[in-house]
Amino acid sequence: MKDKVYSVTFGGIGGQGVLKASELCSWAALYAGYHVKKSEVHGMSQRGGSVESHVRFGRRVYSPLVPAGGADVLLCFHQEEHPRLLAFLKKEGLDLTGYVDKAAALVANPRGLNTCLVGVLSARLPIREECWMQAIETVFKGKGVDENKKVFLDGRRLGQS
Amino acid sequence: MVKAKTSNQALLSGNEALSYGAYEAGLSVACAYPGTPSTEILETLAQFPDVDAQWSVNEKVAFEVALGAAIAGARSLFACKHVGLNVAMDPLMTASYTGILAGFVVVVADDPGMHSSQNEQDTRWVALYSKLPMLEPASPAEAREYVQEAFKISEKYDTPVLLRMTTRVAHTKENVVLGERRVPPRPEFERNIPKYVMVPGNAYQRHILVEKRLGQLQALSERTRLNRVEKGDGRLGFVTSSVAYQYLKENYPDASYLKLGMTYPFCDEKIRAFAKTVKKLVVVEELDPFLEEHIKALGVKVHAKDPSFRIGELTPELIGPLVAGEVKQEVRTPKRKPRLCPECPHWATFAALKKLDLYVAGDIGCYTLACLPPLSALHSCLCMGAGVTFNEGWHKGAPGKKIVGVLGDSTFVHSGITGLINAAYNKAKGVILVLDNSTTAMTGGQQHPATGLTIRNEPTKKLILEDICRACGVDHVDVVDPKNLEEFRTLLEKRVNEDALSVIISRHPCKLLRR
Ligand SMILES: Cc1ncc(C[n+]2csc(CCOP(=O)(O)OP(=O)(O)O)c2C)c(N)n1
Ligand code: SF4
């Protein structure tokens, strides 16, 4: 399985931090030494439209998009988007959407929800904890680093339990 | 730019990687007008203090400033979205004749699938039409590499070089290894009338050189490593480029590939030779049959997609049916549509327009979303600037109707002013609403002349919209806040019922995007 490419589909609507979440995951994979491709669509997303981002990592990645039925993991932040995004998930794939409410109950500040969910996700991907920490240090600034590390670890424990 | 803490890598989008590559190649002047999916190129370049970066008023202006800098000796870059290149076509076509002095790269980003565009044109045809070379990266790492190659080709062959991106390449992120900046020595700018003064006699001589250059570029296309062959088992071979290559590689790892990084001029001999090495040859490209038609014209037997695949973005799951020659079936279900932000000042403006039951000649910006229910209060959207000119045309075509033209502040500066002068000069009537939210919101909130700030948020001369409207010769110019609903509606009603040409500047900032 050395050449396996891992595919994660992130989705939600504008303003939920979907792109930040996929950015964290991509950086963690980069620090873990993988070739990473992350796709996202910018443009009109600020105004409540669908946001979808795919992260794929492995020894060598070609397609930046996850094909229908090709995602190992789905992380969907918004119920309305779920049926559409489910089409990306492999038959035996892992749907983490059920964790959204649990994670929401866990975070004090709703803005940390995306990082918390990335913590949940981290428990299921072959990337060392230290790489996730480096990713957080790269993506966030100032006191955001420690705050996000904390919610990330809360999420990670939730994902491991 | 965020770099990895442990290596010389960064996770860069195609646009960022391209910008980095250009920076490393010694780029010194960069100009653009925003447009998805190309906007981040100038936003990235503006972060380098040693690059002279600007938001220009529109694409024609941006192109000319950047080309001028290249002709004067500085490596320069112009970036736009596909429709932006239409605006810059006039200088582009003749720049092919003048050539350059220092390297000049023209980046154009197509938007297959129209994630955020009004049409789906395939800009590869521009290469053919303008007789300019075109490079097409298939990933961010290639974007960094190809832009450096583009500067070399530009200087070696005395030509602007087109670098075509697509949304998927521009907005994919990938690990990219960064390098050092190296600024080549600046060539001396000297008078050269036969080269730079395109009067008919000189242009004739330059046209001879353009044709000669095309031959040389064709030879380059035959030997460049940008057009590479990857040998497979010989049963199936693909001629492909851009992101289509990536989707194919995943689905057909054992096939042979002729992966084209330089899509114009065509490498005829390479294509012929490649065709001989495979049992079945298939050309796979997004949008138009650009490669397909040429390969067929060569007399090479090739399979190509059903014409239904010329529409829309290529996605991984479409590859199988495309290669099999099937008709395209839409697989992805529709997405949630964007809508105006709840606090958006455009709501108030369009609510008033709707109430007065006017015909609204619209334009492009966030406010185009007013065409959707519940407002449904915008009745056209063609291209930037047409909100002003359609007002005039509709008055001529349908006398007696109550018509207004609507456009945003950035759009007004981009291409509304000329239309307004035209209206005043030709005695047109009607009301033009300039929605001044003090930013270019649609593309993420860029500065423009009427915000009084540069791309680096430095204060600069501020264009006063009401002054320029008066100078254009309109009869009345009013400034109101659309959130004062009554005042706004009363004024609008009054102006619409006058036999005059008026401008109402509907001024209220977009709070959401102002950074
Ligand atoms: C020729 C061309 N260049 C660029 C674009 C991309 N674009 C569309 S509308 C727009 C500007 C929108 O700004 P504004 O008119 O101020 O309206 P707002 O979105 O702020 O409401 C841009 C840059 C385009 N469609 N066509
Ligand atoms: S981004 Fe600004 S202009 Fe665009 S819809 Fe939102 S508030 Fe309105």
XYZ file of C-alpha atoms in Angstrom, chain B residues 14-502:
489
model
C -1.162 27.593 -8.926
C -1.508 31.361 -8.847
C 0.883 31.713 -5.912
C 3.406 29.305 -7.420
C 3.287 31.180 -10.707
C 3.900 34.443 -8.853
C 6.794 32.945 -6.954
C 8.288 31.594 -10.148
C 8.033 34.989 -11.797
C 9.594 36.626 -8.772
C 12.505 34.214 -8.835
C 12.923 34.965 -12.559
C 13.566 38.612 -11.709
C 10.125 40.028 -12.454
C 10.029 43.748 -11.774
C 6.692 45.087 -13.069
C 3.274 43.404 -12.760
C -0.160 44.757 -13.693
C -3.677 43.378 -13.603
C -7.314 44.113 -13.045
C -8.909 41.554 -10.671
C -10.878 38.636 -12.043
C -11.534 35.116 -10.787
C -9.584 32.834 -11.143
C -6.539 35.067 -11.723
C -6.843 37.610 -8.863
C -4.363 36.014 -6.430
C -1.467 36.477 -8.857
C -1.201 40.220 -8.312
C -2.178 39.856 -4.648
C 0.827 37.567 -4.204
C 3.194 39.695 -6.259
C 2.240 42.800 -4.277
C 3.771 41.138 -1.213
C 7.244 41.432 -2.755
C 8.599 44.950 -2.102
C 10.959 44.693 -5.096
C 8.118 44.110 -7.557
C 6.292 47.171 -8.876
C 2.760 45.771 -8.669
C -0.468 47.560 -9.499
C -4.190 47.170 -9.869
C -4.805 48.856 -13.149
C -8.041 50.503 -14.182
C -8.804 47.721 -16.663
C -7.076 44.981 -18.609
C -6.197 47.048 -21.664
C -4.445 49.560 -19.451
C -2.742 46.836 -17.427
C -1.480 45.121 -20.552
C -0.075 48.324 -22.001
C 1.679 49.421 -18.830
C 3.300 46.010 -18.394
C 4.264 45.760 -22.068
C 5.685 49.268 -21.946
C 7.857 48.270 -19.013
C 9.070 45.205 -20.918
C 9.883 47.271 -23.997
C 11.819 49.637 -21.748
C 13.895 46.790 -20.316
C 12.143 45.337 -17.231
C 10.859 41.776 -16.995
C 7.095 42.259 -16.755
C 3.892 40.334 -16.357
C 0.244 40.961 -17.090
C -2.454 38.725 -15.615
C -6.162 38.468 -16.327
C -9.094 36.133 -16.459
C -10.199 34.857 -19.868
C -12.700 37.659 -20.551
C -10.109 40.177 -19.386
C -7.948 39.207 -22.317
C -10.790 40.232 -24.630
C -10.468 43.735 -23.219
C -6.706 43.657 -23.875
C -6.937 42.132 -27.349
C -6.115 45.353 -29.145
C -2.652 45.845 -27.650
C -2.049 42.082 -27.600
C -2.454 41.635 -31.345
C 0.062 44.323 -32.190
C 2.431 43.440 -29.338
C 2.932 40.248 -31.306
C 4.477 42.466 -34.003
C 6.555 44.809 -31.851
C 7.893 42.079 -29.645
C 9.631 43.075 -26.439
C 13.024 43.964 -25.045
C 12.946 42.295 -21.628
C 10.712 39.283 -21.022
C 6.956 39.775 -21.054
C 4.504 37.120 -19.904
C 0.759 37.320 -20.460
C -1.061 35.143 -17.952
C -4.618 34.276 -18.818
C -6.835 32.128 -16.620
C -9.752 30.318 -18.227
C -12.726 29.226 -16.167
C -14.085 25.900 -17.469
C -17.310 25.216 -15.655
C -17.813 28.946 -15.066
C -17.272 28.851 -11.332
C -17.354 32.646 -11.493
C -17.641 33.915 -15.056
C -20.100 34.984 -17.699
C -18.828 32.698 -20.456
C -16.664 29.656 -21.030
C -14.372 30.790 -23.841
C -11.271 28.727 -24.558
C -8.380 31.146 -24.785
C -6.072 28.717 -26.552
C -7.485 30.049 -29.811
C -5.921 33.419 -28.995
C -2.476 31.875 -29.383
C -3.329 30.827 -32.898
C -4.936 34.147 -33.757
C -2.158 36.312 -32.314
C 0.670 33.987 -33.449
C 2.091 33.901 -29.960
C 3.502 30.892 -28.120
C 1.368 29.421 -25.333
C 2.470 27.401 -22.317
C 0.013 25.449 -20.174
C 1.018 24.176 -16.742
C -0.908 21.215 -15.340
C -0.136 21.850 -11.660
C 1.153 24.553 -9.305
C 4.705 23.148 -9.387
C 4.599 23.365 -13.162
C 3.203 26.896 -13.010
C 6.321 27.995 -11.128
C 8.589 26.256 -13.601
C 6.736 27.282 -16.768
C 6.638 30.996 -15.982
C 10.426 30.941 -15.731
C 10.574 29.124 -19.049
C 8.165 31.715 -20.474
C 10.521 34.591 -19.624
C 13.381 32.796 -21.365
C 11.334 32.095 -24.483
C 10.069 35.662 -24.496
C 13.579 37.099 -24.576
C 15.097 34.522 -26.876
C 12.369 34.848 -29.524
C 11.462 38.498 -28.948
C 7.825 37.726 -28.210
C 5.171 38.070 -25.535
C 4.448 34.577 -24.178
C 0.956 33.444 -23.236
C 0.701 31.365 -20.087
C -2.704 29.738 -19.824
C -4.080 28.703 -16.468
C -7.472 27.224 -15.711
C -9.480 27.515 -12.509
C -8.467 24.041 -11.438
C -4.748 24.664 -11.900
C -4.926 28.195 -10.467
C -6.771 27.142 -7.318
C -5.181 23.770 -6.604
C -2.516 23.835 -3.911
C 0.532 21.615 -3.974
C 3.967 21.338 -2.359
C 6.228 23.668 -4.279
C 9.975 23.974 -3.738
C 11.063 27.606 -3.686
C 14.223 29.051 -5.175
C 16.286 32.217 -5.026
C 15.479 35.391 -6.925
C 17.867 36.191 -9.725
C 17.460 39.461 -11.597
C 18.997 39.377 -15.074
C 20.891 42.475 -16.213
C 18.533 45.066 -17.711
C 18.922 45.557 -21.450
C 19.358 49.179 -22.549
C 16.193 50.835 -23.905
C 16.975 52.505 -27.213
C 14.935 54.148 -29.942
C 13.993 51.621 -32.591
C 11.425 53.121 -34.934
C 11.001 50.144 -37.312
C 10.350 47.832 -34.321
C 8.177 49.947 -32.077
C 6.288 52.318 -34.394
C 3.596 50.239 -36.000
C 2.743 52.296 -39.055
C 1.818 50.184 -42.086
C 5.266 50.078 -43.666
C 6.987 49.038 -40.440
C 4.206 46.658 -39.467
C 4.565 44.900 -42.823
C 8.217 44.226 -42.104
C 7.371 43.086 -38.576
C 4.698 40.748 -39.902
C 7.375 39.040 -41.983
C 9.356 38.547 -38.775
C 6.284 37.272 -36.928
C 5.846 34.513 -39.496
C 9.529 33.663 -39.285
C 9.335 33.592 -35.502
C 6.372 31.245 -35.692
C 8.525 28.803 -37.622
C 11.271 29.038 -35.013
C 8.780 28.543 -32.212
C 7.399 25.513 -33.980
C 10.895 24.054 -34.024
C 11.143 24.821 -30.317
C 7.821 23.083 -29.712
C 9.243 19.948 -31.378
C 12.260 19.777 -29.103
C 11.197 21.367 -25.814
C 10.958 19.106 -22.792
C 7.672 20.860 -22.003
C 6.146 18.580 -24.642
C 7.118 15.233 -23.220
C 6.446 11.627 -24.077
C 5.807 9.111 -21.317
C 6.039 5.602 -22.684
C 3.377 3.094 -21.695
C 2.479 -0.372 -22.901
C 1.614 0.883 -26.383
C -2.015 -0.102 -26.479
C -3.448 3.257 -25.622
C -1.918 6.695 -26.068
C -3.151 10.114 -25.012
C -2.347 13.531 -26.351
C -3.334 15.850 -23.559
C -2.527 18.963 -21.589
C -3.365 20.875 -18.414
C -5.420 19.200 -15.688
C -6.834 16.609 -18.105
C -3.406 14.972 -17.928
C -3.758 14.520 -14.164
C -7.160 12.889 -14.395
C -5.950 10.552 -17.138
C -2.816 9.484 -15.255
C -4.932 8.364 -12.385
C -7.305 6.349 -14.548
C -4.862 4.958 -17.101
C -1.481 4.517 -15.406
C -0.231 2.102 -18.092
C -1.053 4.228 -21.127
C 1.425 6.278 -23.166
C 1.265 10.046 -22.938
C 2.216 12.984 -25.060
C 1.800 15.641 -22.394
C 1.823 19.069 -23.979
C 3.132 21.934 -21.884
C 3.584 24.131 -24.948
C 0.259 23.923 -26.723
C 1.086 26.451 -29.419
C 2.721 26.288 -31.900
C 1.860 22.622 -32.346
C 4.600 19.996 -32.415
C 3.437 18.186 -35.550
C 6.361 15.796 -35.865
C 6.219 14.784 -32.237
C 2.498 14.123 -32.560
C 2.971 12.041 -35.710
C 5.806 10.064 -34.178
C 3.867 9.478 -30.983
C 0.813 8.309 -32.905
C 2.924 5.579 -34.506
C 3.894 4.149 -31.114
C 0.365 3.431 -29.901
C -2.488 1.227 -31.124
C -5.215 3.665 -30.217
C -4.662 7.409 -29.978
C -7.057 9.601 -28.004
C -6.882 13.362 -27.606
C -8.228 14.567 -24.258
C -8.663 18.277 -23.627
C -11.014 20.501 -21.659
C -13.451 22.765 -23.576
C -12.882 23.279 -27.309
C -11.402 20.795 -29.813
C -8.237 22.867 -30.127
C -5.712 20.027 -30.278
C -8.248 17.675 -31.838
C -8.884 19.751 -34.938
C -5.198 20.271 -35.535
C -4.296 16.606 -35.106
C -7.082 15.626 -37.457
C -5.865 18.181 -39.970
C -2.460 16.501 -39.834
C -4.122 13.369 -41.146
C -3.361 11.457 -37.957
C -6.025 8.961 -36.930
C -7.225 10.059 -33.530
C -10.215 9.456 -31.272
C -11.763 12.491 -29.644
C -14.516 13.342 -27.240
C -18.150 13.672 -28.093
C -18.993 17.371 -28.674
C -21.143 17.339 -25.517
C -17.883 17.374 -23.542
C -16.949 20.776 -24.964
C -19.259 22.258 -22.377
C -18.306 22.488 -18.730
C -15.344 21.536 -16.616
C -13.723 18.147 -16.952
C -13.848 16.146 -13.717
C -12.274 12.791 -12.845
C -15.503 10.850 -13.206
C -16.105 12.238 -16.699
C -12.817 10.851 -17.998
C -13.999 7.259 -18.520
C -17.081 8.155 -20.575
C -15.109 10.769 -22.493
C -12.402 8.308 -23.512
C -15.062 5.756 -24.420
C -16.607 8.270 -26.842
C -19.888 8.446 -24.958
C -22.236 11.422 -24.691
C -21.697 13.471 -21.550
C -24.067 12.949 -18.644
C -24.044 15.385 -15.796
C -23.063 13.534 -12.649
C -22.666 16.211 -10.031
C -25.800 17.536 -8.417
C -26.351 21.281 -8.325
C -24.732 23.276 -5.561
C -26.102 25.926 -3.288
C -26.139 29.222 -5.067
C -24.386 32.189 -3.544
C -26.584 35.086 -2.526
C -26.113 38.671 -1.410
C -24.867 38.949 2.170
C -27.698 39.821 4.569
C -26.200 43.250 5.371
C -25.402 44.049 1.755
C -26.237 47.583 0.627
C -27.263 46.184 -2.762
C -30.479 44.773 -1.212
C -31.850 48.222 -0.538
C -30.933 49.510 -3.972
C -32.626 46.678 -5.804
C -35.663 46.619 -3.562
C -36.298 50.216 -4.671
C -35.762 49.333 -8.324
C -38.166 46.452 -8.059
C -40.835 48.567 -6.426
C -40.702 51.090 -9.277
C -40.999 48.245 -11.798
C -38.119 49.455 -13.950
C -36.204 47.733 -16.701
C -32.740 47.320 -15.233
C -29.721 47.040 -17.501
C -27.324 45.240 -15.199
C -23.619 44.639 -15.095
C -21.117 42.356 -13.381
C -20.375 42.386 -9.676
C -21.936 41.104 -6.465
C -25.072 42.970 -7.471
C -25.582 40.641 -10.442
C -27.012 38.290 -7.806
C -30.031 40.614 -7.738
C -31.234 38.670 -10.788
C -32.169 35.815 -8.433
C -35.470 35.571 -6.579
C -36.805 37.113 -4.444
C -35.441 40.300 -6.045
C -35.359 39.239 -9.717
C -34.623 42.908 -10.292
C -31.772 42.835 -12.799
C -32.567 42.155 -16.419
C -29.252 41.833 -18.215
C -25.625 40.989 -17.592
C -23.317 40.807 -20.571
C -19.886 42.187 -19.875
C -18.301 44.873 -17.740
C -19.514 48.351 -18.646
C -22.680 47.254 -20.447
C -24.902 48.531 -17.633
C -24.269 52.033 -18.977
C -24.381 51.293 -22.692
C -27.407 48.988 -22.531
C -29.311 51.806 -20.853
C -28.682 53.863 -23.976
C -29.410 51.015 -26.387
C -32.624 50.011 -24.641
C -33.887 53.578 -24.714
C -33.345 53.576 -28.468
C -34.785 50.118 -29.022
C -37.811 50.449 -26.728
C -38.796 54.119 -26.469
C -41.163 54.944 -23.637
C -40.019 52.195 -21.260
C -38.663 53.187 -17.857
C -35.051 52.083 -17.965
C -32.068 52.387 -15.655
C -28.517 51.136 -15.969
C -26.769 49.713 -12.908
C -23.113 49.011 -12.253
C -20.642 48.877 -9.372
C -17.934 51.398 -8.573
C -15.067 49.208 -9.729
C -16.914 48.332 -12.919
C -17.736 51.992 -13.528
C -14.047 52.890 -13.393
C -13.103 49.810 -15.455
C -15.335 50.563 -18.431
C -18.391 52.585 -17.448
C -16.918 56.047 -17.915
C -16.503 55.760 -21.684
C -20.126 54.649 -22.013
C -21.263 57.577 -19.910
C -19.402 60.060 -22.103
C -20.995 58.387 -25.101
C -24.457 58.761 -23.591
C -23.963 62.458 -22.817
C -22.428 63.154 -26.221
C -25.203 61.371 -28.075
C -27.948 63.047 -26.032
C -29.097 59.813 -24.427
C -31.473 59.905 -21.468
C -31.999 57.709 -18.488
C -30.607 57.017 -15.054
C -27.315 55.340 -14.302
C -26.942 53.962 -10.797
C -23.377 53.605 -9.635
C -23.363 51.244 -6.662
C -20.424 52.578 -4.720
C -19.600 50.057 -2.007
C -16.021 51.304 -2.000
C -14.428 48.037 -3.104
C -14.280 45.402 -5.822
C -16.363 42.991 -3.755
C -17.112 40.260 -6.245
C -13.486 39.199 -6.517
C -12.721 39.395 -2.816
C -12.375 43.100 -2.067
C -9.652 44.790 -4.081
C -8.831 48.475 -4.124
C -9.494 50.624 -7.187
C -9.013 54.305 -8.096
C -12.164 55.475 -6.318
C -11.123 53.897 -2.981
C -8.029 56.100 -2.887
C -5.772 53.198 -1.885
C -3.265 51.185 -3.910
C -2.871 47.408 -4.122
C -0.619 47.707 -1.049
C -3.224 49.791 0.764
C -1.097 52.919 0.491
C -2.987 56.211 0.141
C -2.977 57.636 -3.376
C -4.922 60.094 -5.529
C -8.579 59.293 -5.140
C -10.937 59.388 -8.072
C -14.050 61.340 -7.058
C -16.906 59.587 -8.814
C -19.334 62.501 -8.680
C -16.753 64.836 -10.219
C -15.985 62.587 -13.110
C -19.686 61.980 -13.779
C -20.226 65.743 -13.962
C -17.230 66.100 -16.240
C -18.752 63.496 -18.579
C -21.616 65.918 -19.165
C -24.596 64.279 -17.440
C -27.472 66.534 -16.374
C -27.800 65.553 -12.701
C -25.444 63.832 -10.295
C -26.766 62.825 -6.865
C -25.151 60.933 -4.058
C -27.380 59.005 -1.634
C -27.185 56.195 0.848
C -29.536 53.407 -0.294
C -30.111 52.430 3.314
C -32.084 55.687 3.652
C -34.859 53.887 1.866
C -37.383 56.696 1.506
C -34.921 59.315 0.371
C -33.409 56.924 -2.119
C -36.710 55.858 -3.591
C -38.066 59.355 -3.889
C -34.978 60.534 -5.683
C -34.933 57.549 -7.998
C -38.583 58.043 -8.896
C -38.006 61.716 -9.615
C -34.991 61.104 -11.850
C -36.591 58.259 -13.754
C -39.503 60.496 -14.697
C -37.328 63.330 -16.002
C -36.270 63.751 -19.595
C -32.585 63.893 -18.677
C -29.404 61.888 -18.266
C -28.631 61.424 -14.581
